[in-house]
Short mmCIF file of C-alpha atoms in Angstrom, two decimals:
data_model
loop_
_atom_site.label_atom_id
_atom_site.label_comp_id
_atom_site.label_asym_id
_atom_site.label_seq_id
_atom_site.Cartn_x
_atom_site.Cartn_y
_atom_site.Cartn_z
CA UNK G 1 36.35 48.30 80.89
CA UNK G 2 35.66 51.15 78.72
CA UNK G 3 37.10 50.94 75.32
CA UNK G 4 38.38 53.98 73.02
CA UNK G 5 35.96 56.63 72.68
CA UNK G 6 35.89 59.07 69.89
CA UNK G 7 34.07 62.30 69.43
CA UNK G 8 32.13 63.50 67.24
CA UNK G 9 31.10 60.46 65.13
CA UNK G 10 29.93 62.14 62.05
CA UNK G 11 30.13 65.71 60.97
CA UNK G 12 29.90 67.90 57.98
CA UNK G 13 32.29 70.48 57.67
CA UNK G 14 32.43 72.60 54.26
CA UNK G 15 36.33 73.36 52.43
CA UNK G 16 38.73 75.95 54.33
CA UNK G 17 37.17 75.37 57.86
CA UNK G 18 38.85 73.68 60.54
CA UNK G 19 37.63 70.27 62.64
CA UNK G 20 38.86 69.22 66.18
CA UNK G 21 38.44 65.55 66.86
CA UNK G 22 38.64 63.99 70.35
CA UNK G 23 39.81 60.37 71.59
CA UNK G 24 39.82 59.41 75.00
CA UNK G 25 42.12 56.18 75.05
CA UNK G 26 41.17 53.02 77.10
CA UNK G 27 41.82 53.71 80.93
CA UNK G 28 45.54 52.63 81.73
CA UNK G 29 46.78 53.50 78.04
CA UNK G 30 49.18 55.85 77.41
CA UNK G 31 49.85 56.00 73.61
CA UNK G 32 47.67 57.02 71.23
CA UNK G 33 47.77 57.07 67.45
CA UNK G 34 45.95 58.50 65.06
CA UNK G 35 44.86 56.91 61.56
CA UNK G 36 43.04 58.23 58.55
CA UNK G 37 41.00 55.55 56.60
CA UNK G 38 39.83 56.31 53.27
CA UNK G 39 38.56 53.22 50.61
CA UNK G 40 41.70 54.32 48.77
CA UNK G 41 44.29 54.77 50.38
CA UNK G 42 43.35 52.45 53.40
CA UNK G 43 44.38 53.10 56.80
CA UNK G 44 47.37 55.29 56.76
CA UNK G 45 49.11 56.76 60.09
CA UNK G 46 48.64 59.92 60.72
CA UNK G 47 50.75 60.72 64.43
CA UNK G 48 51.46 58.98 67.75
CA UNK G 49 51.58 60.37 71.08
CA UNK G 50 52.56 58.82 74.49
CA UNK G 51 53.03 60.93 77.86
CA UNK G 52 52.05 63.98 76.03
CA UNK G 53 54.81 63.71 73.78
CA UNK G 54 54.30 63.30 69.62
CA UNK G 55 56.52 60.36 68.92
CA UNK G 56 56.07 59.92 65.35
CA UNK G 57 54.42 61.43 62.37
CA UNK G 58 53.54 59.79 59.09
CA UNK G 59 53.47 61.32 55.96
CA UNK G 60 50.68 64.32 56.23
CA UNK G 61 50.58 68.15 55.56
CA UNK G 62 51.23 70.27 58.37
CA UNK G 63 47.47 71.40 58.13
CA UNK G 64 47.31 68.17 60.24
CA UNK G 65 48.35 68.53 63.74
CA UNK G 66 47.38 66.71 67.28
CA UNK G 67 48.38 67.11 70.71
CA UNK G 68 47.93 64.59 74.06
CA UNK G 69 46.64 66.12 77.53
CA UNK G 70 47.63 64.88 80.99
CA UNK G 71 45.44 62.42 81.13
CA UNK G 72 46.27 60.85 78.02
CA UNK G 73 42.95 62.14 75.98
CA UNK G 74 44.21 63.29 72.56
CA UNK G 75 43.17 65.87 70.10
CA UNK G 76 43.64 65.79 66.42
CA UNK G 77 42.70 69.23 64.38
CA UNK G 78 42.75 69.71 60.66
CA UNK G 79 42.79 73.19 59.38
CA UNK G 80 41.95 74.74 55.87
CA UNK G 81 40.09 71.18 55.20
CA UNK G 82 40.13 70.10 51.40
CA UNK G 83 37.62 67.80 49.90
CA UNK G 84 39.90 64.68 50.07
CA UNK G 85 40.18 65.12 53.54
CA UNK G 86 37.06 63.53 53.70
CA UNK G 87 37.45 60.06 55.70
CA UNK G 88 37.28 57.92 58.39
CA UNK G 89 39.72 59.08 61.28
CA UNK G 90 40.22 56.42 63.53
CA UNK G 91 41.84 57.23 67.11
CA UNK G 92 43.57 53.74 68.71
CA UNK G 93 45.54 53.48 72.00
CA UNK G 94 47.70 51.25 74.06
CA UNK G 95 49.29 50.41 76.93
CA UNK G 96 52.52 51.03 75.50
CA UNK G 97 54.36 51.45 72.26
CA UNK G 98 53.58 47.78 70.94
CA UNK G 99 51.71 47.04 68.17
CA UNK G 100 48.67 45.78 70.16
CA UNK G 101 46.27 49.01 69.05
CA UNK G 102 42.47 49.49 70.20
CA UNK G 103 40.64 51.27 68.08
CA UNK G 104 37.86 53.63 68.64
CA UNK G 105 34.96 53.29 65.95
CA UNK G 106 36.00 56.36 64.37
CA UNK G 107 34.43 60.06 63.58
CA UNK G 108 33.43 60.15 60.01
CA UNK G 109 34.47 63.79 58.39
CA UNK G 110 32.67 64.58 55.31
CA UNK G 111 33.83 67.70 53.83
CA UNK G 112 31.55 69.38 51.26
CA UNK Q 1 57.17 53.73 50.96
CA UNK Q 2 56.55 49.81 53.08
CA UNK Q 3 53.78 48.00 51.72
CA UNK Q 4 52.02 44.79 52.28
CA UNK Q 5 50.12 42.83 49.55
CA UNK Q 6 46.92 41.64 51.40
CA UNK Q 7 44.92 38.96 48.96
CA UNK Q 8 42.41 38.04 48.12
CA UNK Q 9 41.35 41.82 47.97
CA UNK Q 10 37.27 40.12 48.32
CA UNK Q 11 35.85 36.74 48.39
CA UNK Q 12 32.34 35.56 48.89
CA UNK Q 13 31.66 32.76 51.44
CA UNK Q 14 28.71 30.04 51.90
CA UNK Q 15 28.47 29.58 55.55
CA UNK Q 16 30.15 26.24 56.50
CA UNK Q 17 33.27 26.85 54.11
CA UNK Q 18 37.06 27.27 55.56
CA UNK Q 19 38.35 31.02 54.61
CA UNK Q 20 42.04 31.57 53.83
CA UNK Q 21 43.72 34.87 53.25
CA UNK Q 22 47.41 36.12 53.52
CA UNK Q 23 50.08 39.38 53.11
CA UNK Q 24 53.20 39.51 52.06
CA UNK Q 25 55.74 42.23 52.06
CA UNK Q 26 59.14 42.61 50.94
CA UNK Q 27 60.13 43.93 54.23
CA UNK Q 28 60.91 41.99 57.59
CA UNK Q 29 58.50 42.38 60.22
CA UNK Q 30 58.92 41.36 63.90
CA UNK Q 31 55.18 41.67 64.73
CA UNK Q 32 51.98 40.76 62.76
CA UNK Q 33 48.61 41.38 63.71
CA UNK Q 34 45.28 40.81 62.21
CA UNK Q 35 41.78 42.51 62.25
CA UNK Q 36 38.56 42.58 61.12
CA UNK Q 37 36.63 45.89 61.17
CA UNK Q 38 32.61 45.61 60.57
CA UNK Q 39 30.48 48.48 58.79
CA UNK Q 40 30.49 51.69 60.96
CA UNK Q 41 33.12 50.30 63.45
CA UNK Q 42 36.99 50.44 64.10
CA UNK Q 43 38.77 47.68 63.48
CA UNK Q 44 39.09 45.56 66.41
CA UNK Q 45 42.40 42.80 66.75
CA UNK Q 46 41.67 39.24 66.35
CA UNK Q 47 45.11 37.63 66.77
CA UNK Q 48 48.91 39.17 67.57
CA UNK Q 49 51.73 36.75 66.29
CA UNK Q 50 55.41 37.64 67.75
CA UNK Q 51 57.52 35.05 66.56
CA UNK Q 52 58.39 33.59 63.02
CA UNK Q 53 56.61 30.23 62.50
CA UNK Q 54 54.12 31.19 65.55
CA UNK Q 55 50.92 29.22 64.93
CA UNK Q 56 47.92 31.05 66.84
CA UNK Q 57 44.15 30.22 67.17
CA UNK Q 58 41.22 32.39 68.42
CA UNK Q 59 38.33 30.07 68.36
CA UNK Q 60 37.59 29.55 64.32
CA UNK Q 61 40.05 31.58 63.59
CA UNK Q 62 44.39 30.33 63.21
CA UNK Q 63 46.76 33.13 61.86
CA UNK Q 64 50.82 32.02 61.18
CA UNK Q 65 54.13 33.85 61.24
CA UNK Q 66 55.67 33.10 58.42
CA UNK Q 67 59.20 31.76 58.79
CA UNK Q 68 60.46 33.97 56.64
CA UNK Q 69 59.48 36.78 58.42
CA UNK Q 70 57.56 38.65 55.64
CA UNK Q 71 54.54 37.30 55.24
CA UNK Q 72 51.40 35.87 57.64
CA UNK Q 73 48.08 33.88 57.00
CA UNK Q 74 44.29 34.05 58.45
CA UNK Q 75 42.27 31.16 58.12
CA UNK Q 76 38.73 30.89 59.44
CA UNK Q 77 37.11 27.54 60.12
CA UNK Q 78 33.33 27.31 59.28
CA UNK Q 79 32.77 30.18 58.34
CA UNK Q 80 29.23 31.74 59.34
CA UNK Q 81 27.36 35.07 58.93
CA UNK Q 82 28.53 36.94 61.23
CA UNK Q 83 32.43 36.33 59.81
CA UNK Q 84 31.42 38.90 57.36
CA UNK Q 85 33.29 42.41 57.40
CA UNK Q 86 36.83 43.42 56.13
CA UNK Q 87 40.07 41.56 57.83
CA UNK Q 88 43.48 43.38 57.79
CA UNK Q 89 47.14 42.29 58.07
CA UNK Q 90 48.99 44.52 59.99
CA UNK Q 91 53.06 44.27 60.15
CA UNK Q 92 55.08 45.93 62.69
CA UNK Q 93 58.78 47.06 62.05
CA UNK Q 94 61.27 47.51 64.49
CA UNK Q 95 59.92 45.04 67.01
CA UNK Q 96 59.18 45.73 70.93
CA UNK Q 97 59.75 49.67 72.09
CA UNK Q 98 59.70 50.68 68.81
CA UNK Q 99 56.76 53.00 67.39
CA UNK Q 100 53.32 52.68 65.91
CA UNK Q 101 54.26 54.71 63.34
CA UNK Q 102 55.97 51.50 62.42
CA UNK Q 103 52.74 49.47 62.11
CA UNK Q 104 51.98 49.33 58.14
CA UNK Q 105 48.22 47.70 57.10
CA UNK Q 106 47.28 45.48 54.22
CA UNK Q 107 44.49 47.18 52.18
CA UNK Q 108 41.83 44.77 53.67
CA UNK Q 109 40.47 41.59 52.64
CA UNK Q 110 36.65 42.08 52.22
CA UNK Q 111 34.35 39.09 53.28
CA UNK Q 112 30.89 39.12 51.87
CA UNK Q 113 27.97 36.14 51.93
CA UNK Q 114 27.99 34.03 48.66
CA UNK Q 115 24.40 35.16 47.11
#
């Protein structure tokens, strides 16, 4: 079974432009939640989706926004990216909205 | 905001020695969770505890509920190499159909070979 894949794994963006991430949850799961990591702050929640539908949303500027497709795939975008938006965003899903999460191994954004 | 106190925040182990580490919160949770990410990776769960007092093992590793529902323990048996990395706590509020924005993590308990 294929677990949570997350694209890209690394990229370089520079301050002001905007970054599209991509999670495709584990086949069957239809939440998906979103986490920035930083060494910091830790892991801190960023949103949750489930049957397309943004459940929750955690303490973030609204230059951080996501979205879920039909098939459950997500899509987290940052826009006008600062410096200390540079982290570790880690996509998880599950089968439901338990606390049983599956994590992806993350797309590191280093902005410059 | 909720917080949980994850400690030790690092510890070195020689391979063969028993590993303990805990979190505590103010708060009540109904769910806690544990796991350990390695370098480069996402974390990846190790044991889910639903019950106060629940006493669950995953091979070396036995993680408790506390009673008092607000904190949980990790120990690891013999420990070896590989049982390096960083282990989180992870409390859920709100119990069953509730929301993952309701999961809070522990900072991270960092596991590095004694040199």
């Amino acid at each position: 079974k294929a677990g949570v894949t997350q694209t890209p794994r690394y990229l370089i963006k520079t301050r002001g432009q905007q970054v599209t991430l991509s999670c495709s949850p584990i086949s069957g799961h239809r939440s998906v939640s979103w986490y920035q990591q930083t060494p910091g702050q830790g892991l801190q929640f960023l949103f949750e989706y489930f049957s397309e539908t943004q459940r929750n949303k955690g303490n973030f500027p609204g230059r951080f926004s996501g979205r879920q497709f039909s098939n459950s795939r997500s899509e987290m975008n940052v826009s006008t990216l600062e410096l200390g938006d540079s982290a570790l965003y880690l996509c998880a899903s599950s089968i439901s909205i338990t606390g049983e999460l599956f994590f992806g191994e993350g797309s590191r954004l280093t902005v410059l | 905001g909720q917080q949980l106190n994850q400690s030790p925040q690092s510890m070195f182990i020689q391979e063969g020695e028993d590993v303990s580490m805990n979190c505590t919160s103010s708060s009540i949770f109904n769910t806690w969770l544990w796991y350990k990410q390695d370098p480069g990776e996402g974390p990846v769960l190790l044991i889910a505890l639903y019950k106060a007092g629940e006493l669950t093992s995953n091979g070396r590793l036995t993680a408790q509920f506390g009673i008092t529902r607000k904190d949980s323990f990790l120990n690891i048996s013999a420990s070896i190499p590989s049982d390096v990395g960083i282990y989180f706590c992870a409390g859920q509020l709100g119990g069953y159909g509730g929301s993952q924005g309701n999961l809070i993590f522990g900072k991270g308990t960092k596991l590095s070979v004694k040199p």
